[in-house]
Short mmCIF file of C-alpha atoms in Angstrom, two decimals:
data_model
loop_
_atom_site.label_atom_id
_atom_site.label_comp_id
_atom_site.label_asym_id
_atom_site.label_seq_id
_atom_site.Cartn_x
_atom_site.Cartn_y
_atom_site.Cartn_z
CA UNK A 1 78.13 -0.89 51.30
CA UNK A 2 77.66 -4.39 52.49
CA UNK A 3 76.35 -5.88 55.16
CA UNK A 4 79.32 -7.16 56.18
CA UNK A 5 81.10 -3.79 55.87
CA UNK A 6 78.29 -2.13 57.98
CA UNK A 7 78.59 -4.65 61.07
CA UNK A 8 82.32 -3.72 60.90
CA UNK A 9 81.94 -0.19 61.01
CA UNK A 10 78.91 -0.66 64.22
CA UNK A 11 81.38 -2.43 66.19
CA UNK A 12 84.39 -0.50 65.51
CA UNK A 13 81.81 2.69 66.80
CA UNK A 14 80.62 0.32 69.62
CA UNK A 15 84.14 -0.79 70.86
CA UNK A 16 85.45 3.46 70.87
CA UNK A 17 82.38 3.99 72.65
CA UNK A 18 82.37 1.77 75.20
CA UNK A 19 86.50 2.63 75.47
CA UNK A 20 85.68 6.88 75.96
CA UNK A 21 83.30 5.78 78.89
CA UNK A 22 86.13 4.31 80.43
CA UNK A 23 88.56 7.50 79.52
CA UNK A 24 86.39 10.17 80.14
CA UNK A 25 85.04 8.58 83.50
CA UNK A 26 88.63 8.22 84.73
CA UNK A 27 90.58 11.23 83.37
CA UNK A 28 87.50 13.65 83.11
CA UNK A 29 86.87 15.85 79.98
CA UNK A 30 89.99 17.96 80.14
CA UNK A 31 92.18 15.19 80.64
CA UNK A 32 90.86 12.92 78.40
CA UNK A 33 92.18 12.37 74.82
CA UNK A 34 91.84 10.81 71.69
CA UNK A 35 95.27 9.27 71.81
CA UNK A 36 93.95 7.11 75.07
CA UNK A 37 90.46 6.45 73.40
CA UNK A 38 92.27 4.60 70.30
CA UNK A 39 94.64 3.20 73.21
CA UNK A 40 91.64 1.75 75.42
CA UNK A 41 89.73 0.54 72.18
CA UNK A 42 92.27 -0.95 70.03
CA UNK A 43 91.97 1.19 67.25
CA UNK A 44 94.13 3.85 65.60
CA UNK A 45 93.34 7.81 66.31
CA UNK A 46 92.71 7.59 62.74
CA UNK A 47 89.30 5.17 63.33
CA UNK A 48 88.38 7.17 65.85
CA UNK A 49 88.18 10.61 64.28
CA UNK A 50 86.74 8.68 61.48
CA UNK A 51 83.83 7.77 63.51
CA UNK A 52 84.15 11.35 65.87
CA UNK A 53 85.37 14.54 64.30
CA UNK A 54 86.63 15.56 67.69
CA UNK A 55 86.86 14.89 71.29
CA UNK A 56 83.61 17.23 71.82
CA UNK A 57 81.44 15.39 69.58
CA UNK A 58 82.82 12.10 70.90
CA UNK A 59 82.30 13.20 74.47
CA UNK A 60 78.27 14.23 73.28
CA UNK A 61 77.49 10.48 71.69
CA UNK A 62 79.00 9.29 75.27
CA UNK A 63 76.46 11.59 77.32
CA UNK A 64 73.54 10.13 75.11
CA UNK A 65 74.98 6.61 75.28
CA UNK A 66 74.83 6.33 79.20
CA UNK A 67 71.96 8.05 79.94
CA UNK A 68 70.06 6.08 76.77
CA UNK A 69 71.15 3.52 78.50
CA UNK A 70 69.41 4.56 82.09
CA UNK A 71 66.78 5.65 80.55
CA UNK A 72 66.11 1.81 78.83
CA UNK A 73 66.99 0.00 82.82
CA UNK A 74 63.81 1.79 83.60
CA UNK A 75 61.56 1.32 80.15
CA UNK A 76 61.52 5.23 79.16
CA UNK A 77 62.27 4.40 75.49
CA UNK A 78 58.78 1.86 75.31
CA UNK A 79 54.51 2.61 76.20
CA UNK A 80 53.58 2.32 79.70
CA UNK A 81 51.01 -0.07 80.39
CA UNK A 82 49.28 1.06 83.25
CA UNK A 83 46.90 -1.72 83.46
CA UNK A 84 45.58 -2.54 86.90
CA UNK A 85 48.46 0.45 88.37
CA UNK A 86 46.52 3.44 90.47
CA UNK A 87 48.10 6.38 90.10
CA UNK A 88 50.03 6.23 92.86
CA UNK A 89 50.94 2.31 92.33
CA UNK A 90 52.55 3.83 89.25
CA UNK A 91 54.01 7.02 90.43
CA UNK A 92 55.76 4.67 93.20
CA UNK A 93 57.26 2.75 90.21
CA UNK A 94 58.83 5.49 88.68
CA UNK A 95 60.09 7.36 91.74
CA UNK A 96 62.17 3.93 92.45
CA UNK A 97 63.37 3.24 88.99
CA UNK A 98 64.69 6.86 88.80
CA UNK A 99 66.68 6.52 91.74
CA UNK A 100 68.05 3.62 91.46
CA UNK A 101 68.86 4.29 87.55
CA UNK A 102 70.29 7.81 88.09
CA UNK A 103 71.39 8.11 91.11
CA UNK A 104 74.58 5.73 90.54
CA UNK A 105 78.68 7.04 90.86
CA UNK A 106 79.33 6.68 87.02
CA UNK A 107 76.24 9.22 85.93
CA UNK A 108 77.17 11.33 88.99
CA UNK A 109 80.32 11.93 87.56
CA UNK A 110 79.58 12.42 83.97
CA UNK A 111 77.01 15.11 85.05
CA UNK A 112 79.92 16.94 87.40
CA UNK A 113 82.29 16.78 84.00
CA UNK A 114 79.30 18.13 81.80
CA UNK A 115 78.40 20.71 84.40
CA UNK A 116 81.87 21.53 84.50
CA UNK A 117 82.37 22.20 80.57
CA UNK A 118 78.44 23.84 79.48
CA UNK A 119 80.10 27.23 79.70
CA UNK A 120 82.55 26.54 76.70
CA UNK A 121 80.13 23.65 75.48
CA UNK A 122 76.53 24.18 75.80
CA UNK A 123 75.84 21.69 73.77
CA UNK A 124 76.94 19.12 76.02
CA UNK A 125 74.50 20.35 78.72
CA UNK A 126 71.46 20.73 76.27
CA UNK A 127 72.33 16.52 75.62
CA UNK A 128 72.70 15.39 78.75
CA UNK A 129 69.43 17.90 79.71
CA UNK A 130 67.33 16.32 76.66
CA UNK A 131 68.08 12.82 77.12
CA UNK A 132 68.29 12.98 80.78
CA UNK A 133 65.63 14.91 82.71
CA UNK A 134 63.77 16.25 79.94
CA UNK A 135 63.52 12.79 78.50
CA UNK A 136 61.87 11.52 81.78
CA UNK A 137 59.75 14.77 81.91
CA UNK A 138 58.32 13.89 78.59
CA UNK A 139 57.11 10.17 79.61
CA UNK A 140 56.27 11.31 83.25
CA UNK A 141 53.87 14.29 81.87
CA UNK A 142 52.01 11.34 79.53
CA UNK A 143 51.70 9.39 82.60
CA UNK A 144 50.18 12.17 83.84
CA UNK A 145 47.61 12.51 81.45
CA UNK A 146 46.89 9.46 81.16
CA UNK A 147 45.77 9.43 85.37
CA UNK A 148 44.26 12.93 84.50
CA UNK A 149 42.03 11.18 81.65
CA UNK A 150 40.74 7.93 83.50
CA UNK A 151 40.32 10.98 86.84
CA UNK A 152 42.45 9.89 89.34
CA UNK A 153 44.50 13.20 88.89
CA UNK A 154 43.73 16.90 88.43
CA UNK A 155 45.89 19.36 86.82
CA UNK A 156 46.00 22.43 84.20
CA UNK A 157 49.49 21.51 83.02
CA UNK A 158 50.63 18.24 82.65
CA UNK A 159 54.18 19.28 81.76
CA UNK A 160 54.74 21.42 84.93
CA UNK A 161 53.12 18.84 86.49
CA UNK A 162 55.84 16.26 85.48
CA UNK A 163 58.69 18.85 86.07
CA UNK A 164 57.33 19.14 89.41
CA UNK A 165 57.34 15.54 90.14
CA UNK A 166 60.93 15.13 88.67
CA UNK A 167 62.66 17.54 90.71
CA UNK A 168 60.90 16.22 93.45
CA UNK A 169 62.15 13.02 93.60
CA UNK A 170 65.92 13.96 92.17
CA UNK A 171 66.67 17.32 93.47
CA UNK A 172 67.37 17.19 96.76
CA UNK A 173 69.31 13.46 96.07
CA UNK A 174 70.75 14.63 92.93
CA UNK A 175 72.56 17.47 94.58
CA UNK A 176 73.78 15.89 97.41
CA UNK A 177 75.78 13.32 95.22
CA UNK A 178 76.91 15.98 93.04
CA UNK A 179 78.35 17.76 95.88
CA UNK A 180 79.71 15.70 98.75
CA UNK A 181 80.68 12.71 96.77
CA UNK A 182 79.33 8.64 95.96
CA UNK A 183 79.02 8.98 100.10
CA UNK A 184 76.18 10.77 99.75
CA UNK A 185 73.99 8.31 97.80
CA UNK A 186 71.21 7.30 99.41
CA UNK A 187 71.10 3.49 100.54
CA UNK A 188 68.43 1.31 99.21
CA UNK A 189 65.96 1.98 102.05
CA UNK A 190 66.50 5.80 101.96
CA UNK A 191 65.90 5.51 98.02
CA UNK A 192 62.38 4.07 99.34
CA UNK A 193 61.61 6.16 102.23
CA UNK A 194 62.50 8.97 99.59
CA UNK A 195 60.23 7.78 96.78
CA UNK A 196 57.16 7.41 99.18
CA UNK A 197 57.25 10.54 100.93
CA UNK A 198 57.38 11.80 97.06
CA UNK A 199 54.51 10.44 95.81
CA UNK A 200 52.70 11.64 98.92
CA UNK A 201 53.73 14.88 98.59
CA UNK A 202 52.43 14.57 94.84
CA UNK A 203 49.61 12.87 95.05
CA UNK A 204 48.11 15.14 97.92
CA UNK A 205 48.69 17.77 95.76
CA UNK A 206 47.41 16.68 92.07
CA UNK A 207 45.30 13.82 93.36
CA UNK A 208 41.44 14.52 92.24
CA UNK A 209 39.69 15.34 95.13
CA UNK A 210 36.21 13.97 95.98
CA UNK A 211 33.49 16.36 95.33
CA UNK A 212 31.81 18.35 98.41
CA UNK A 213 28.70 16.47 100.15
CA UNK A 214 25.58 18.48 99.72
CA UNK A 215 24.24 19.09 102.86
#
């Protein structure tokens, strides 16, 4: 194939893409359709089911395409550098860029729609899970051990470490959008006051603690 031939086929991908964000956002999973994907992108149904075999594996590449796209807003998908950053410097970082990358109306609603479907489609729920919190469980446990190696942290697990930190900072926010609607999301300065308190919480828990005076 040439190149030529394989930019063509990357756009034609990128353009039903970005067009099922659109549908699926707006109509939701049930009411969405391949008909108004090739409608919205330009294409016919043909191209599309050329590119998707069906309007489940179409709806999967758009779970991994938003939240691969969160999860680059906030540098998940490169190394950390944590030089100069103490632990809770950096844990302050990440708290922020979470909620500000996640907690946003379009993600809230594709996680209601995938939430809504995992019964008949589990794998929709293992992608969003995998490239969603369990991707920024992944990077948040290295962080971890990276803070645990240079000792500014103390732990036996660095993964339940990480999970604990995650649901931490997006449970309680997290469920309140998912519930009672974009109303609930927190404003910038709750975002903050949230992350803080967080890493508190965290750090008072899994910071290293100075060894006892001898008397």
């Amino acid at each position: 194939m040439s190149n030529g031939a394989e930019t063509r086929i990357r756009q034609s991908k990128a353009k039903i893409l970005s067009a099922a964000d659109d549908v699926f956002l707006r109509s939701g999973f049930k009411g969405a359709n391949m008909d108004s994907v090739a409608e919205a992108a330009g294409v016919s149904k043909q191209t599309v089911y050329a590119h998707f075999r069906s309007k489940e594996a179409l709806f999967i590449q758009v779970v991994e395409q938003m939240t691969g796209r969160a999860a680059r807003l906030i540098g998940e998908d490169v190394a950390d550098d944590f030089t100069g950053k103490s632990a809770e410097v950096f844990f302050l970082q990440v708290a922020r860029d979470q909620l500000c990358s996640v907690l946003t109306p379009p993600l809230m609603r594709l996680r209601r729609m995938v939430i809504g479907e995992v019964e008949r489609f589990p794998e929709l729920g293992l992608s969003l899970y995998e490239n969603g919190p369990g991707r920024s469980i992944a990077r948040i446990a290295l962080v971890i051990e990276h803070y645990r190696g240079v000792g500014e942290l103390q732990c036996v697990d660095a993964e339940a470490a990480a999970t604990m930190f995650n649901w931490l900072v997006m449970g309680g926010p997290t469920n309140c959008a998912m519930m009672l609607g974009d109303g609930a999301l927190l404003s910038e300065p709750e975002r903050e006051a949230h992350a803080a308190e967080c890493v508190r919480v965290f750090i008072a828990a899994y910071g290293a603690k100075p060894a006892p005076q001898l008397p």
